[in-house]
Amino acid sequence: MLLALFIVLKRRDGERLRTDWLDADMRGKSSFSHWNVSNVASLLFWPILSLSAPGAASSQPAIPPSQVRLWAAAFGGEIRSIAVKFSGSHLLRQKYKEREKSVCVEEMDGAKLVDQLAGNMAKMFHRKAEAVRRLVKAAEDAHLWHEEDPGLQFDYFNAALVNEGKNLELSQELILQPSEHFHNLAVNFSLSVVQVPTNTYNKDSAVLNGVFWSEALNKVFVDNFGRDPSLGWQYFGSAKGFFRQYPGVKWHPDENGLIDFDCRNRKWYIQAAASPKDVVVLVDVSGSMKGLHLTMARHTVSSILDTLGDDDFFNILTYNHEIHYVEPCLNGTLVQAHKTNKDQHFRELLDKLSAKGTGRLGDALREAFALLKEFHQSGRGTCCTQAVMLVTDGATETYDTVFEKFNWPQRKVRVFPYLIGREAAFADNLKRMACANKGYFTQISTLADVQENVMKYLHVLSRPKVIDEERDAVWTEAYVDSILRTAMVNRSTGTFSMEVKQMVDKGKRLLSLHNDYYYTHIEGTPFSLGVVLSRGRGKYVLRGNATREEGLHDLEHPDVALARGWTYCDTSESQEHRHLSQMEAVRLFLSEPQPRLKCDRELVQEVLFDAVVTAPLEAYWTSVALNKSQNSEGGVEIAFLATRTGLRRTGLLVLPEQLSSREFLAADDEEDAFSADRFPLWYRRAAEQLPGTFTYSIPFSTGSGPSTTVLASTAIQLHDGTKSPTVAALGIQMNLGFFQRKFWTACRQCAALDGKCSVSCDSPSLSCYVIDNNGFVLVSRHPSRTGLFFGEVEAAVMNQLLLTGSFKRIALHNRQAMCKITSESSDGPRSFFDPYFAVLGTVKWLLGELVVSLLEFSLHGWWHPHLTAKAQRLAKSKTTLVPCDVEHPAFVSECAVEETTGTAECDGCGRSFIVQRIPSSNLYLVVVEDQCDCSATPPVTLEPTQLIYNGSLRCDRLKSPNDRRRPDSCHPFHPEEDALDCGSALGLSPMPLLTSLALLLAPAVPLLTS
């Protein structure tokens, strides 16, 4: 029997033999004399691999490998010649080489750099904190001198209603103009606007008084921005719920006509209002809580979760005749209240609560106090404020014996009872619990009461900070690389290195980087600073010399631009410079003998050097564009370059109306433009390839229409001993049709003397593709496949490439992803202000009092509860985003593999294929025989998948808090607190109802109040 093997061997002298096909019976014996024993072992090993690999070739393929090599070489040579000629890469490489002896390449000192940046940032943070302190002083003074006026009436600029028309109340005209500083939003720099939560009446007396006295902040807002134009939004959040924002901007509702925003739920408000807290939520699930009571309880607990931030820890327990942790695996502990735990886990568990049995509140309180005590003594959690939130429809006693044993006399744990329902019989007992334990009692009679009443506990927790007159600025966190988190939270100083994979191009491509990390703390703030330098392009600084005169002349050219988002000169310090672009500022700085502008001199000098070195490219591109014979098809449209200093040049090689696409010139996509912390994607991808290699790419999921283009780019390196930094990258934009025609021409070549080729890519029995190093199709016989991932087009072949190692699948995990879920939600306050449902709800309330006993025993199903609930909110199916972990697949070719041959098995039929690397590029030629139908093979896709954690792994993740540094100060209690201000029950007299009804029916009250 004949056995065909595909082997790679080495002689004893180490010389590599070319890959070949051997007939073991005919030629293998004559070769053994050249090999030692270890080589024989290799021979014996390879047949085992070849025979065990599924789909391995068992016969000589019909596709001649030599022919495919010829096609790949011809196409690679052609497109490289085009890219070199039209980009001018040879000229730019020559110009930098001429300067090699006169420049100095310095390796950046990351430790020194991070210290310098930390010092600069400390000054910046100090300026921001001073701006906040000026606002605090102005707010406290304005409130001190204001006298509450219950009958106050005045109009203000309501963020949702401004410019809505003269016939709508609070719809005043506000002049708005787009501002680049605020992402081109239309704003007003003279005034602020006020946003009111949807569930709060926008002309309530308390709101109007607060809005009135806070008008004094407008002057401070304007003054702060004048002192520091780098400031972003300035705002003031009130305990009444209204939110004042500067500069003034119009707010727009979502698709449901709502603005779902309450400043009191925002992280910055919660962190500033109260010290970190450990919270145990007790939920009554006894039989009396069935129906509407349990629905209100769920919403109450959900609103409590909204008020917890990353600095807080919590757990939720239910009780009836037994005590249950809503998540059994979290028995006896608290978890961090970050968004993932709250939204992805506990809110789902709330929907599963059911009511039955009798309530044993005493046992639940004992469990809560024991849990808080053990958690505090273990040193976990916040080690600051502790609280029990009790959500129930009644308490038959005050449970003094429990409090005497666990909480009195120190009263270290505050108790906040929430009475669910209209019944006030148990209000006195629950209020005594609150007053005796430094808490606050509230009653929640309808769904519309939930959010406002839950918020009241924050006012109590904020009292100690107010009495202590704490004025420390509270900073919210910023995202950092997870590897840095622990060190930076601990305010350490140090460095480390690691190799990382970075998803780019909308998560479809992968870059491999070797990064050096440097970190230190920022004085006067709770922050630390981390700097990441990528070895290669990010690790070196090039010091070149160029005179001001020649550099300034070359910066005057119209094709030159500087990176948007980079700061070369500070134009914010003086009013006369604020209108200048960075290019205008640099030119002014260079033209003045004694510059008044503050600029980064080293960066400007490097820009000058790059401007001089790259200047010849302008004349070169012009000559290419004028020589129509070189570009007779108009297939090469744009030439471009960028340097490591952010200097960019662009040259049109065809008339503007001949461009297939203007997207590259616009560079609206962040990844295709310079930003504050990254280079354009085409630059980064070119820098990761071998010197002299061009990187080709096209937009995703596009056909071969006239607007489709191909980008080709290459990096320029400067050699200084052992250092070879990337100093620039340049490339061209081609029309895709032009690019593809070059391929089809190349693949018609063959080695036959008579020119008659036995096989070509035009043959209906073959499918030819050009794919890039991430597996995306650039050329196909079928235009609809252009831009698709190869695994979606030829799944069986892609599986074989993965199996043989020609391509690798790399899975990256995103721990900060957001996943869509469809759930029953509501638009709440919208129907609350609908007059018809208000009347219905009011009548319902009056009749409800007559059958309150039935309601309390949860026979509200007989009472058609949807009518009652509709007076507060309209339930509907809604798609929302929740935190989740997602796995993103990416595919990368194995650089060492030049050629791969194999067979893809499809239902007993084999499709032979050959993959050949295209020289001097990131491309591969794939030729597949069309003898079998492999369409039934499941596609290999790039679709991300949500990671679902089950069992112990899920619990371990819930229990593992993110590293956080506790605040420097803690304010759990203060002896001067007013312990008598601990809440009250709702009155049942009809007069408050009529007042509310009058407000609800007033025609001036809009449906949307925020």
CSV table of N, CA and C in Angstrom, one decimal, residues 278-286 289 293-294 296-302 304-305 308 313-320 322-326 332-334 346 350 353 359-372 387-395 399 402-403 406 413-420 430 433 444:
chain,number,residue,atom,x,y,z
A,278,ASP,N,-23.0,49.4,55.0
A,278,ASP,CA,-23.3,48.0,54.9
A,278,ASP,C,-24.8,47.9,55.2
A,279,VAL,N,-25.5,47.2,54.3
A,279,VAL,CA,-27.0,47.2,54.3
A,279,VAL,C,-27.5,45.8,54.2
A,280,VAL,N,-28.5,45.5,55.2
A,280,VAL,CA,-29.2,44.3,55.0
A,280,VAL,C,-30.7,44.7,54.8
A,281,VAL,N,-31.3,44.1,53.7
A,281,VAL,CA,-32.7,44.4,53.4
A,281,VAL,C,-33.5,43.2,53.8
A,282,LEU,N,-34.5,43.5,54.7
A,282,LEU,CA,-35.4,42.4,55.1
A,282,LEU,C,-36.7,42.6,54.4
A,283,VAL,N,-37.2,41.6,53.7
A,283,VAL,CA,-38.5,41.7,52.9
A,283,VAL,C,-39.5,40.7,53.5
A,284,ASP,N,-40.6,41.2,53.9
A,284,ASP,CA,-41.7,40.4,54.4
A,284,ASP,C,-42.4,39.7,53.3
A,285,VAL,N,-42.4,38.4,53.3
A,285,VAL,CA,-43.1,37.6,52.2
A,285,VAL,C,-44.1,36.7,52.9
A,286,SER,N,-44.7,37.1,54.0
A,286,SER,CA,-45.8,36.4,54.6
A,286,SER,C,-47.1,36.5,53.7
A,289,MET,N,-48.7,39.7,52.4
A,289,MET,CA,-48.0,40.5,51.4
A,289,MET,C,-48.3,40.1,49.9
A,293,HIS,N,-49.3,44.3,47.4
A,293,HIS,CA,-48.3,44.6,48.4
A,293,HIS,C,-46.9,44.0,48.0
A,294,LEU,N,-46.9,42.8,47.5
A,294,LEU,CA,-45.6,42.2,47.1
A,294,LEU,C,-45.0,43.0,45.9
A,296,MET,N,-45.4,46.2,45.3
A,296,MET,CA,-44.8,47.4,45.8
A,296,MET,C,-43.5,47.1,46.6
A,297,ALA,N,-43.5,46.0,47.3
A,297,ALA,CA,-42.3,45.6,48.0
A,297,ALA,C,-41.1,45.4,47.0
A,298,ARG,N,-41.4,44.7,45.9
A,298,ARG,CA,-40.3,44.5,44.9
A,298,ARG,C,-39.8,45.9,44.4
A,299,HIS,N,-40.7,46.8,44.1
A,299,HIS,CA,-40.2,48.1,43.6
A,299,HIS,C,-39.5,48.9,44.7
A,300,THR,N,-39.9,48.7,45.9
A,300,THR,CA,-39.2,49.4,47.0
A,300,THR,C,-37.7,48.9,47.2
A,301,VAL,N,-37.6,47.6,47.1
A,301,VAL,CA,-36.2,47.0,47.2
A,301,VAL,C,-35.4,47.4,46.0
A,302,SER,N,-36.0,47.4,44.9
A,302,SER,CA,-35.3,47.8,43.7
A,302,SER,C,-34.8,49.3,43.8
A,304,ILE,N,-34.2,50.8,46.6
A,304,ILE,CA,-33.1,50.8,47.6
A,304,ILE,C,-31.8,50.5,46.9
A,305,LEU,N,-31.8,49.5,46.0
A,305,LEU,CA,-30.6,49.1,45.3
A,305,LEU,C,-30.1,50.2,44.4
A,308,LEU,N,-27.6,52.4,46.2
A,308,LEU,CA,-26.3,51.8,46.7
A,308,LEU,C,-25.3,51.9,45.6
A,313,PHE,N,-22.0,47.7,50.6
A,313,PHE,CA,-22.1,46.2,50.6
A,313,PHE,C,-23.6,45.9,51.1
A,314,PHE,N,-24.1,44.8,50.6
A,314,PHE,CA,-25.5,44.6,50.9
A,314,PHE,C,-25.9,43.1,50.8
A,315,ASN,N,-27.0,42.7,51.3
A,315,ASN,CA,-27.7,41.4,51.0
A,315,ASN,C,-29.2,41.6,51.2
A,316,ILE,N,-29.9,40.7,50.6
A,316,ILE,CA,-31.4,40.7,50.8
A,316,ILE,C,-31.9,39.4,51.4
A,317,LEU,N,-32.7,39.5,52.4
A,317,LEU,CA,-33.2,38.4,53.1
A,317,LEU,C,-34.8,38.5,53.1
A,318,THR,N,-35.4,37.4,52.9
A,318,THR,CA,-36.9,37.3,53.0
A,318,THR,C,-37.3,36.6,54.3
A,319,TYR,N,-38.4,36.9,54.8
A,319,TYR,CA,-38.9,36.1,56.0
A,319,TYR,C,-40.4,35.9,56.0
A,320,ASN,N,-40.8,34.8,56.4
A,320,ASN,CA,-42.2,34.5,56.8
A,320,ASN,C,-42.1,33.6,58.0
A,322,GLU,N,-40.1,31.2,57.9
A,322,GLU,CA,-38.7,30.9,57.8
A,322,GLU,C,-37.9,32.1,57.3
A,323,ILE,N,-36.6,32.1,57.4
A,323,ILE,CA,-35.7,33.1,56.9
A,323,ILE,C,-34.9,32.6,55.7
A,324,HIS,N,-34.9,33.3,54.6
A,324,HIS,CA,-34.2,32.8,53.4
A,324,HIS,C,-33.4,34.0,52.9
A,325,TYR,N,-32.2,33.7,52.5
A,325,TYR,CA,-31.4,34.6,51.7
A,325,TYR,C,-31.9,34.4,50.2
A,326,VAL,N,-32.1,35.6,49.5
A,326,VAL,CA,-32.7,35.4,48.2
A,326,VAL,C,-31.7,34.7,47.3
A,332,GLY,N,-25.0,34.4,55.0
A,332,GLY,CA,-24.0,34.8,56.0
A,332,GLY,C,-23.0,35.8,55.5
A,333,THR,N,-23.2,36.5,54.4
A,333,THR,CA,-22.3,37.4,53.9
A,333,THR,C,-22.9,38.6,53.2
A,334,LEU,N,-22.2,39.6,52.9
A,334,LEU,CA,-22.7,40.7,52.1
A,334,LEU,C,-21.8,40.8,50.9
A,346,PHE,N,-29.4,40.3,41.5
A,346,PHE,CA,-30.4,40.5,42.5
A,346,PHE,C,-31.8,40.9,42.0
A,350,LEU,N,-35.6,39.2,42.6
A,350,LEU,CA,-36.8,39.9,43.2
A,350,LEU,C,-38.1,39.4,42.5
A,353,LEU,N,-39.9,36.3,44.0
A,353,LEU,CA,-40.4,36.3,45.3
A,353,LEU,C,-41.9,35.9,45.3
A,359,GLY,N,-45.5,35.8,59.3
A,359,GLY,CA,-44.2,36.5,59.4
A,359,GLY,C,-43.6,36.5,60.8
A,360,ARG,N,-42.3,36.1,60.8
A,360,ARG,CA,-41.5,36.1,62.1
A,360,ARG,C,-40.4,37.1,62.0
A,361,LEU,N,-40.8,38.4,62.2
A,361,LEU,CA,-39.9,39.5,62.1
A,361,LEU,C,-38.8,39.5,63.1
A,362,GLY,N,-39.1,39.0,64.3
A,362,GLY,CA,-38.1,39.0,65.3
A,362,GLY,C,-36.9,38.1,64.9
A,363,ASP,N,-37.1,37.0,64.4
A,363,ASP,CA,-36.0,36.1,63.9
A,363,ASP,C,-35.3,36.8,62.8
A,364,ALA,N,-36.0,37.5,61.9
A,364,ALA,CA,-35.3,38.2,60.8
A,364,ALA,C,-34.4,39.3,61.3
A,365,LEU,N,-34.9,40.0,62.3
A,365,LEU,CA,-34.0,41.1,62.8
A,365,LEU,C,-32.8,40.5,63.5
A,366,ARG,N,-32.9,39.4,64.2
A,366,ARG,CA,-31.8,38.8,64.9
A,366,ARG,C,-30.7,38.4,63.8
A,367,GLU,N,-31.2,37.8,62.7
A,367,GLU,CA,-30.3,37.3,61.7
A,367,GLU,C,-29.6,38.5,61.0
A,368,ALA,N,-30.3,39.6,60.8
A,368,ALA,CA,-29.7,40.8,60.2
A,368,ALA,C,-28.6,41.4,61.1
A,369,PHE,N,-28.9,41.6,62.4
A,369,PHE,CA,-27.9,42.1,63.3
A,369,PHE,C,-26.7,41.2,63.4
A,370,ALA,N,-26.9,39.9,63.5
A,370,ALA,CA,-25.8,39.0,63.6
A,370,ALA,C,-24.9,39.1,62.4
A,371,LEU,N,-25.6,39.2,61.2
A,371,LEU,CA,-24.8,39.2,60.0
A,371,LEU,C,-24.0,40.5,59.9
A,372,LEU,N,-24.6,41.6,60.3
A,372,LEU,CA,-23.8,42.9,60.2
A,372,LEU,C,-22.7,42.9,61.2
A,387,ALA,N,-26.9,49.5,58.3
A,387,ALA,CA,-28.3,49.8,58.3
A,387,ALA,C,-29.1,48.5,58.0
A,388,VAL,N,-30.3,48.5,58.6
A,388,VAL,CA,-31.3,47.5,58.2
A,388,VAL,C,-32.5,48.1,57.6
A,389,MET,N,-32.8,47.7,56.4
A,389,MET,CA,-34.0,48.2,55.7
A,389,MET,C,-35.1,47.2,55.8
A,390,LEU,N,-36.2,47.6,56.4
A,390,LEU,CA,-37.3,46.6,56.7
A,390,LEU,C,-38.5,47.0,55.8
A,391,VAL,N,-38.8,46.1,54.9
A,391,VAL,CA,-39.9,46.3,54.0
A,391,VAL,C,-41.1,45.3,54.3
A,392,THR,N,-42.2,45.8,54.9
A,392,THR,CA,-43.2,45.0,55.5
A,392,THR,C,-44.5,45.7,55.4
A,393,ASP,N,-45.6,45.0,55.6
A,393,ASP,CA,-47.0,45.6,55.6
A,393,ASP,C,-47.4,45.7,57.1
A,394,GLY,N,-46.6,45.4,58.1
A,394,GLY,CA,-47.0,45.5,59.4
A,394,GLY,C,-46.1,44.9,60.4
A,395,ALA,N,-46.1,45.3,61.7
A,395,ALA,CA,-45.4,44.7,62.8
A,395,ALA,C,-46.3,44.7,64.0
A,399,TYR,N,-40.4,45.0,69.2
A,399,TYR,CA,-39.2,44.1,69.3
A,399,TYR,C,-38.1,44.8,70.0
A,402,VAL,N,-35.2,42.5,71.1
A,402,VAL,CA,-34.2,42.3,70.1
A,402,VAL,C,-33.2,43.4,70.0
A,403,PHE,N,-33.7,44.6,70.0
A,403,PHE,CA,-32.8,45.8,69.9
A,403,PHE,C,-31.9,46.0,71.2
A,406,PHE,N,-29.1,43.5,70.7
A,406,PHE,CA,-28.1,43.6,69.5
A,406,PHE,C,-27.7,45.0,69.2
A,413,VAL,N,-26.4,50.3,64.5
A,413,VAL,CA,-27.1,50.0,63.3
A,413,VAL,C,-28.3,50.8,63.2
A,414,ARG,N,-28.5,51.5,62.1
A,414,ARG,CA,-29.7,52.3,61.9
A,414,ARG,C,-30.8,51.4,61.3
A,415,VAL,N,-32.0,51.7,61.6
A,415,VAL,CA,-33.2,50.9,61.1
A,415,VAL,C,-34.1,51.8,60.4
A,416,PHE,N,-34.4,51.4,59.1
A,416,PHE,CA,-35.3,52.1,58.3
A,416,PHE,C,-36.5,51.3,57.8
A,417,PRO,N,-37.6,51.4,58.5
A,417,PRO,CA,-38.8,50.6,58.1
A,417,PRO,C,-39.6,51.3,57.0
A,418,TYR,N,-40.1,50.5,56.1
A,418,TYR,CA,-41.0,51.0,55.0
A,418,TYR,C,-42.3,50.2,55.1
A,419,LEU,N,-43.4,50.9,55.5
A,419,LEU,CA,-44.7,50.3,55.6
A,419,LEU,C,-45.4,50.2,54.3
A,420,ILE,N,-45.7,49.1,53.8
A,420,ILE,CA,-46.3,48.9,52.5
A,420,ILE,C,-47.8,48.8,52.7
A,430,LEU,N,-43.7,50.6,63.9
A,430,LEU,CA,-42.6,50.7,62.9
A,430,LEU,C,-41.9,52.1,63.1
A,433,MET,N,-39.6,51.8,66.1
A,433,MET,CA,-38.3,51.1,65.7
A,433,MET,C,-37.3,52.0,65.1
A,444,ILE,N,-45.5,53.6,52.3
A,444,ILE,CA,-45.6,53.6,50.8
A,444,ILE,C,-47.0,53.0,50.5
